[in-house]
Each structure stands twice: as structure tokens, then as C-alpha cells.
C-alpha positions as a printed Julia matrix, in Angstrom:
461×3 Matrix{Float64}:
  -4.06   -5.8   -30.39
  -2.1    -6.42  -27.23
  -4.0    -5.55  -24.07
  -2.34   -3.28  -21.56
  -1.97   -4.7   -18.07
  -0.77   -3.07  -14.87
   1.25   -4.84  -12.22
   0.54   -4.08   -8.58
   2.22   -4.8    -5.3
  -0.36   -3.62   -2.81
  -2.7    -4.8    -0.09
  -6.25   -5.06   -1.48
  -9.58   -6.17   -0.06
 -11.46   -9.05   -1.65
 -15.11   -9.78   -0.93
 -16.54  -13.28   -1.35
 -19.71  -12.63   -3.3
 -20.5   -15.94   -4.96
 -19.52  -19.49   -5.64
 -16.16  -20.54   -7.04
 -17.09  -21.34  -10.6
 -16.02  -20.66  -14.15
 -14.53  -22.14  -17.31
 -11.06  -23.63  -17.06
  -9.68  -23.22  -20.56
  -6.06  -23.54  -19.45
  -6.87  -26.76  -17.62
  -8.31  -28.22  -20.83
  -5.08  -27.62  -22.69
  -3.04  -29.24  -19.95
  -5.35  -32.17  -19.28
  -7.6   -33.14  -22.2
  -8.98  -36.0   -20.13
 -10.43  -33.49  -17.68
 -12.77  -31.87  -20.18
 -15.72  -34.06  -19.25
 -15.47  -33.04  -15.61
 -15.1   -29.37  -16.58
 -18.23  -29.56  -18.77
 -20.09  -31.18  -15.89
 -19.11  -28.34  -13.56
 -20.14  -25.72  -16.14
 -23.51  -27.45  -16.44
 -23.78  -27.29  -12.65
 -23.21  -23.55  -12.79
 -25.83  -23.18  -15.52
 -28.37  -25.17  -13.49
 -27.79  -23.05  -10.36
 -27.94  -19.8   -12.38
 -31.28  -20.76  -13.97
 -32.72  -21.85  -10.62
 -31.76  -18.51   -9.06
 -33.29  -16.56  -11.96
 -36.52  -18.54  -11.8
 -37.1   -19.0    -8.07
 -35.28  -16.36   -6.02
 -37.72  -14.33   -3.91
 -37.05  -11.18   -5.97
 -36.04  -10.68   -9.61
 -32.29  -11.02  -10.14
 -30.25   -8.9   -12.52
 -28.3   -11.25  -14.81
 -25.2    -9.04  -14.89
 -25.11   -8.76  -11.12
 -25.44  -12.52  -10.73
 -22.65  -13.27  -13.23
 -20.34  -10.59  -11.81
 -20.9   -11.97   -8.3
 -20.01  -15.45   -9.55
 -16.83  -14.14  -11.19
 -15.95  -12.25   -8.02
 -16.45  -15.41   -6.02
 -14.2   -17.4    -8.33
 -11.36  -14.87   -8.06
 -11.67  -13.96   -4.39
 -11.77  -17.66   -3.59
  -8.19  -17.99   -4.86
  -6.43  -15.67   -2.4
  -7.13  -12.42   -0.52
  -5.83  -10.18   -3.32
  -7.4   -11.53   -6.53
 -10.71   -9.91   -7.44
 -13.02   -8.73  -10.2
 -13.55   -5.02  -10.86
 -16.63   -3.9   -12.72
 -16.19   -0.92  -15.08
 -16.83    1.64  -12.32
 -14.39    0.01   -9.89
 -11.79   -0.27  -12.66
 -12.07    3.44  -13.42
 -11.65    4.24   -9.74
  -8.52    2.09   -9.59
  -7.05    3.88  -12.61
  -7.79    7.24  -10.97
  -6.02    6.19   -7.78
  -2.89    4.98   -9.56
  -2.64    8.18  -11.63
  -2.47   10.12   -8.39
  -5.08   12.77   -9.23
  -8.86   12.99   -9.37
 -11.74   15.46   -9.22
 -13.0    15.88   -5.69
 -12.99   17.85   -2.45
  -9.61   17.04   -0.93
 -10.34   15.29    2.37
  -9.05   12.11    3.97
 -12.01   10.29    5.51
 -12.99    7.2     7.44
 -16.34    5.82    8.65
 -17.62    6.1    12.19
 -21.09    5.36   13.57
 -22.56    5.23   10.08
 -21.28    8.71    9.24
 -18.22    9.84    7.29
 -15.57   11.25    9.61
 -12.97   13.71    8.35
  -9.44   12.67    9.27
  -7.88   15.72    7.7
  -8.51   18.16    4.85
  -5.62   18.23    2.37
  -3.83   21.57    2.27
  -4.9    24.04   -0.44
  -7.93   22.04   -1.63
 -11.62   23.01   -1.9
 -12.42   21.31    1.44
  -9.64   23.14    3.28
 -10.64   26.49    1.76
 -14.31   25.87    2.68
 -13.39   25.37    6.32
 -13.76   21.59    6.72
 -11.97   20.54    9.94
 -10.49   17.31   11.29
 -13.1    15.41   13.32
 -16.07   16.76   11.35
 -18.83   14.19   10.78
 -20.4    14.38    7.31
 -24.05   13.41    7.72
 -25.6    14.36    4.38
 -24.48   14.75    0.76
 -26.73   16.97   -1.37
 -29.41   16.58    1.3
 -29.3    12.77    1.32
 -28.2    10.94    4.46
 -24.94    8.98    4.28
 -26.4     6.41    6.67
 -26.46    3.07    4.89
 -23.73    4.03    2.41
 -20.42    2.2     2.46
 -17.3     4.34    2.76
 -16.51    3.66   -0.91
 -19.99    4.71   -2.02
 -19.75    7.95   -0.06
 -16.31    8.7    -1.5
 -17.64    8.11   -5.02
 -20.42   10.65   -4.43
 -17.94   13.26   -3.19
 -15.74   12.82   -6.25
 -16.76   14.33   -9.54
 -15.86   16.59  -12.41
 -13.79   19.68  -11.75
 -16.1    22.71  -11.43
 -19.14   20.72  -10.27
 -20.63   21.56   -6.87
 -21.72   19.39   -3.95
 -23.55   20.38   -0.77
 -22.38   18.67    2.42
 -23.89   18.74    5.9
 -21.49   18.48    8.82
 -21.99   17.75   12.5
 -19.18   19.5    14.35
 -18.23   19.17   17.99
 -19.03   22.36   19.87
 -21.57   23.51   17.3
 -25.29   23.43   18.19
 -26.47   23.39   14.57
 -25.4    21.38   11.53
 -22.88   23.16    9.32
 -23.95   23.46    5.67
 -21.18   23.9     3.08
 -21.38   24.18   -0.7
 -18.06   23.13   -2.21
 -16.89   23.27   -5.83
 -14.81   20.26   -6.81
 -11.3    20.68   -8.18
  -8.45   18.44   -9.35
  -6.97   16.79   -6.25
  -3.44   15.49   -6.2
  -2.92   13.59   -2.92
   0.47   14.27   -1.39
   2.07   10.83   -1.51
   5.51   12.26   -0.6
   5.93   14.43    2.49
   9.28   15.7     3.68
  10.96   18.03    6.15
  14.24   18.55    7.97
  14.62   17.13   11.46
  16.77   19.71   13.18
  18.93   21.08   10.41
  20.79   17.9     9.52
  18.48   14.87    9.0
  16.15   14.6     6.02
  12.76   13.0     6.72
  10.81   11.62    3.74
   7.48    9.85    4.14
   5.94    7.84    1.3
   2.23    7.17    1.88
   1.68    4.96   -1.2
   3.21    4.0    -4.53
   1.34    5.62   -7.4
   2.59    7.18  -10.63
   3.77   10.3    -8.75
   5.84    8.62   -6.01
   9.33    8.35   -7.48
   9.19   11.82   -9.02
   8.09   13.2    -5.67
  10.91   11.39   -3.89
  13.55   12.93   -6.15
  12.03   16.38   -5.7
  11.99   15.92   -1.91
  15.64   14.86   -1.84
  16.65   17.85   -3.95
  14.8    20.34   -1.75
  16.12   18.81    1.47
  19.68   19.28    0.18
  18.94   22.91   -0.64
  17.41   23.53    2.79
  20.22   21.81    4.7
  23.09   23.24    2.68
  26.16   21.17    3.55
  24.68   19.98    6.85
  22.67   16.97    5.64
  23.95   13.95    7.55
  21.37   11.23    6.87
  17.9    10.34    5.59
  14.88    8.7     7.25
  12.63    6.98    4.7
   9.28    6.43    6.45
   7.24    3.55    4.97
   5.04    2.95    8.01
   1.39    2.2     7.13
   2.22    2.4     3.42
   0.01   -0.32    1.83
   1.97   -0.48   -1.44
   0.92    0.25   -5.02
   2.66    0.01   -8.37
   5.51   -2.46   -8.68
   7.48   -0.31  -11.11
   7.42    2.57   -8.62
   8.81    0.31   -5.88
  11.61   -0.69   -8.25
  12.4     2.94   -9.14
  12.4     4.09   -5.5
  14.8     1.26   -4.59
  16.96    2.07   -7.6
  17.22    5.69   -6.42
  19.28    4.55   -3.41
  21.28    1.73   -5.07
  24.21    1.86   -7.48
  24.13   -1.77   -8.6
  22.77   -5.23   -7.9
  19.38   -6.89   -7.97
  16.36   -5.01   -6.62
  13.66   -7.67   -6.76
  12.74  -10.76   -8.75
   9.41  -12.43   -9.44
   8.65  -16.09  -10.05
   5.42  -17.08  -11.72
   3.73  -20.41  -12.4
   5.85  -20.99  -15.5
   9.63  -20.68  -15.07
   9.96  -18.76  -18.32
   7.81  -15.95  -16.9
  10.3   -15.15  -14.12
  11.56  -11.55  -14.1
  14.37   -9.66  -12.42
  15.08   -5.96  -11.96
  18.57   -4.56  -11.41
  19.73   -1.18  -10.15
  21.46    1.37  -12.33
  24.27    3.63  -11.24
  23.23    6.7    -9.27
  22.34    7.23   -5.6
  20.17   10.29   -4.92
  21.31   10.27   -1.27
  24.96   10.29   -2.38
  25.94    7.55    0.07
  24.47    9.28    3.13
  23.3     6.76    5.76
  19.62    5.83    5.49
  17.15    4.41    8.01
  13.92    2.87    6.71
  10.99    2.85    9.15
   8.45    0.02    8.82
   5.55   -1.39   10.83
   2.79   -3.95   10.45
   1.03   -1.64    7.98
   4.02   -1.57    5.6
   3.04   -3.94    2.81
   4.04   -5.24   -0.59
   5.68   -2.4    -2.55
   6.9    -1.0     0.77
   8.39   -4.39    1.6
  10.09   -4.55   -1.8
  11.89   -1.28   -1.03
  12.73   -2.21    2.56
  13.92   -5.69    1.53
  16.13   -4.42   -1.3
  17.82   -1.74    0.79
  18.21   -4.14    3.72
  19.71   -6.97    1.66
  22.28   -4.63    0.12
  22.92   -3.02    3.51
  22.16    0.33    1.9
  19.81    1.14    4.76
  19.11    0.07    8.31
  15.52   -1.12    8.69
  13.97   -0.04   12.0
  10.55   -0.54   13.59
   8.49   -3.72   13.81
   7.87   -6.6    11.41
   6.04   -5.67    8.22
   2.74   -7.02    6.85
   4.16   -9.89    4.81
   2.53   -9.6     1.37
   4.96  -11.13   -1.08
   2.68  -11.61   -4.08
   2.21   -9.6    -7.28
  -1.15   -8.81   -8.86
  -1.63   -8.08  -12.54
  -4.67   -6.05  -13.58
  -6.0    -7.49  -16.85
  -8.6    -5.32  -18.65
 -11.68   -7.11  -19.98
 -12.98   -4.9   -22.83
 -16.4    -3.53  -21.95
 -16.51   -5.38  -18.65
 -13.99   -3.85  -16.26
 -10.92   -5.87  -15.33
  -9.66   -8.71  -13.22
  -6.93   -8.4   -10.62
  -5.11  -11.73  -10.57
  -2.2   -12.89   -8.44
   0.38  -13.93  -11.03
   3.7   -14.21   -9.18
   5.6   -14.15   -5.9
   8.41  -11.67   -5.44
  11.79  -12.23   -3.8
  14.32   -9.9    -2.23
  17.86   -9.73   -3.69
  19.07  -12.47   -1.32
  16.37  -14.79   -2.67
  14.02  -14.74    0.31
  10.27  -14.61   -0.01
   8.55  -12.51    2.63
   5.09  -13.91    1.8
   3.24  -14.46    5.08
   6.42  -13.72    7.07
   7.25  -10.06    6.48
  10.45   -8.05    6.7
  12.14   -8.36   10.09
  13.69   -5.03   11.12
  17.42   -4.88   11.75
  16.61   -2.98   14.94
  13.24   -3.5    16.63
  11.79   -0.28   18.02
   8.22   -0.12   19.32
   5.99    2.9    18.86
   4.51    2.67   22.36
   5.12    0.8    25.6
   1.8    -1.04   25.37
   2.96   -2.66   22.11
   5.28   -4.88   24.15
   2.36   -6.39   26.04
   0.04   -6.6    23.06
  -1.49  -10.06   22.67
  -1.54  -12.0    19.43
  -5.31  -11.71   19.3
  -5.23   -7.93   19.72
  -2.46   -7.13   17.28
  -3.14   -5.9    13.78
  -3.77   -8.67   11.26
  -0.98   -9.46    8.85
  -0.93  -11.4     5.61
  -0.53  -14.74    7.39
  -3.81  -14.11    9.25
  -5.87  -13.67    6.07
  -8.0   -16.5     4.77
  -6.52  -18.31    1.76
  -3.23  -16.42    2.03
  -0.54  -17.92   -0.21
   1.99  -20.05    1.62
   5.6   -19.04    1.89
   7.64  -21.24   -0.42
  11.11  -20.52    0.99
  11.28  -24.1     2.18
  10.74  -25.31   -1.38
  13.79  -23.5    -2.71
  16.89  -25.6    -3.42
  19.06  -23.28   -1.33
  18.11  -21.25    1.71
  18.66  -17.51    1.46
  22.11  -16.57    2.8
  22.29  -14.61    6.05
  22.46  -10.83    5.75
  25.83   -9.1     6.19
  26.39   -7.55    9.64
  25.27   -3.97   10.25
  28.82   -2.77   11.0
  27.62    0.07   13.22
  30.11    2.16   15.24
  30.88    0.57   18.6
  28.29    1.25   21.29
  25.79    2.94   18.96
  23.31    0.07   18.81
  23.14   -0.07   22.61
  21.98    3.56   22.66
  18.79    2.76   20.75
  15.8     2.56   23.1
  13.43   -0.26   22.17
  10.37    1.5    23.6
   9.45    4.97   24.9
  10.39    5.85   28.44
   7.73    5.33   31.08
   5.53    8.39   31.25
   6.55    9.64   27.8
   4.01   11.79   25.95
   1.51    9.89   23.81
   2.12    9.96   20.07
   0.7    13.03   18.35
   1.17   13.08   14.55
   1.5    16.87   14.62
   4.42   16.67   17.08
   7.44   14.75   15.7
   9.08   14.78   19.13
   6.41   12.3    20.33
   7.23    9.81   17.52
   9.55    7.42   19.35
  10.54    5.38   16.29
  11.41    8.5    14.31
  13.44    9.98   17.15
  15.45    6.77   17.53
  16.14    6.77   13.78
  17.33   10.39   13.91
  19.57    9.64   16.9
  21.08    6.61   15.14
  21.83    8.6    11.98
  23.5    11.37   13.92
  25.59    8.82   15.78
  26.67    7.19   12.5
  27.59   10.54   10.98
  29.58   11.57   14.05
  31.63    8.36   14.19
  35.06    8.41   12.51
  34.94    6.79    9.06
  31.43    5.36    9.51
  30.63    2.2     7.54
  28.02    3.33    5.06
  27.3    -0.07    3.6
  28.6    -3.58    3.23
  29.14   -5.02   -0.23
  26.89   -7.92   -1.16
């Protein structure tokens, strides 16, 4: 039976939990003379394993020890290869399906407690009165202190119809707030959209799961209905989108392209190289598009931004992206979870790898004035800053990627774009689009392109 594998293009965390060890079956086939050394290393692992079992200060669970060793072997390769035990593998499958049983809150961790970023509209948490800024201190009477964020999230998820009791510390309230919430099926909103004014469509993609491309098409259809004949352009917001499924990145890119290559991958063996091409059909019907990116736009987001930029189908605006140009394949291990293994690098249509370099915007626009003075040490880490990050192999290619075609913007329009907010401008508030400087510059650019006589929608590649 052929095992099903899933290909990802996303930023993932890898935790070094053991030594880099393990059998090297492929190496044996390639180098029979190396078998003696491989056997010696396997004996070394066996000796260490037995010593740990016999002499560690507390009894050691064999499965935990072996899984930690496997995790160490994989995470020692690069930042995105890892081992998933059965529970972690199930969680990953739930996330990629885009629905799960739970409460419906976006959370982070603060001071040992779980802090609510926002309840998702029309979910059990929202209906129960959970508010942004709430600190969850107890779950079913047990303190969340000492739990990791992932462990707390796992406890809040569960079967539809099951109930959980949460204790909240809320600013302005003298007593803890006790809520009993019945779990339901949660479908995170990975596609958000609205009209800016009555003429510019705004579509935000928060990740690439199985629902993304369908949601994008639905958003485009509804924006057209809302705008009537007034729709003049589209902003595709990929800021802080960490990526997800490779096939969804390909489909989203294809939605805006009529022809040409979308992305290609090159693996260890030349015969495993793959290439995806666009099919006819542009859901934006040739309207101008601006793609917003920042340092949190990674992998699948960079595939979309790179494809639309290379074909000059969209103008990429913002700041340089994260720079993750590798592809992970999730390989199930029957009865023992799965392994996430980096199996290829991907390349934009022009043949450039963005691994450890990122997508450079066509027009740099900062989100805040302080970004201009931000030091290298203070800025958000990118792929190149991660330990064991794969190198960029552009220099190893026989031909350098050709330069991109010019933007061909109407005269004087580029000069109207403001690189940073005006001094004294209101601080960014996610509930107030008028404070989003990058978005407002994108909207202004699109309106200027639409107003120009015979605007150049795209340049052929």
C-alpha cells in the first residue's frame, strides 16, 4: 500500500531533544564501504541508550527516550524537520483541515497564564462572553501555570458537545470570572475580506489550509457583488501569514494567473524535481493587485508573492519577507505518528530561490516610523537567523535569475507612495484600517493606477 504524504510550505518550530543518531539505510546503498562505520555508530547509540536506562537518576520511559533521539536526529538537520508523535500528528491534521472541536479563541501566553487575543465571532467563547485581554488562569479547576501554550490549547479542544470550565482574571473585575462553555466545531476564518471605500477589495489570508483557496474565491465573488461595477483593484494581504499547504499556495497563485510557471521544486535527486503551471482564468479579471508582505510572511505566502511578482501580475509592497524557501513532506509512520522532513527547495518562476533571503518588495513601505531606526539585533528573526538554516543555492545555479520586468506604473504615481507614516500619525490599531499605513498606501496606489489612462496591468514574461 502506498503511504499518503502531505507537502507543506510553512514555518515550523523544531526542538532539539536528543542526540543526532539513527540508521542510515540510504547511505548504505550509496556507499557499501561505509557500513562498518554506520554499524559502529549504531552500537554507540545502543551503548548510550542502555547506560541511560540503567543509570539515570530516575526511571526512563523507553518510548520517550527513543522519540527524543529521533526528534534530535531530525531537528538537527534544519529548523523545519521534526518528529511528531501520534498526538502531535493528529493535531497537525486537524489544523490543516481547518476545523476542530473547541471554544473559538485566539490565545497567547503571558506571565504563565493564557491570554485571550480575541474570541472568534459566533463561537462558544464569544457567546459565553470571553473578551480580548482576558487571562485564563484555570481549566476545570486546575491551574494553567506550568503548562506550555500547546498543552493548554490541547486541553481546551475536545469533542463537540463536551463542556469545560474556565476561570478568567479580567481587568476591572475584583473577582475571578467562572465560565462553563460547551465545545463546538470551530472553523477558523483563514480568509477575511471587506471593501475599502466602495472601490477597492481587501482580502486577508491568515494561513494556507484546506479551506484557503475556496475562501478566496468566495471572497472575490462577494466583493464584486458588494461593489457592483465600482471595483477598481484588490489588496491581497499576506502579512504575518506563516504558510501552510503547498497545493493551496499553488491554487491561490493560479487564481490570479492565466498562464506560465507558478513555482518549481528541486530535490536531492534531479528526477524528483517538480513544476506547477497556471491554467487559464483570473478571478480578479485583470484588475490591478497589490500584495502586502512583511517579515512574518513565510513559505507558502512567499510562493504566492514570488509568483505574482515575477509575472508582474501584482505589485508587492511592504518589507522583505521571512525567507523560507524549503518544502517539508509529512511522512506517516504507521502506529508511531509521522516525520516532517525537508525534501526540496522551491523556486519562483524566474528561477530564484528565496531561501534565507526572502522576497524583496517592489515598493518598500514601513508600518511605523520606528521601523526605520530598528537595529538588526532588535528586528524580528528571519530564516537566515535560525540555527542550521539551509543555505541559499542561487550561486550554484548555472545561470543567475533574470531581472524582473519594470513595474510600468503611470508617471508620478510611485513618487506619491509614502515610505513611512507621517510624524505624529496615529498608532496602528487593527480595528481601525485608517491607521494601517501599508494598507492605505496600497489602496492609494490602486486608485491611482485605475484612474490613469490605459493603465499597464501587467508586463508579459
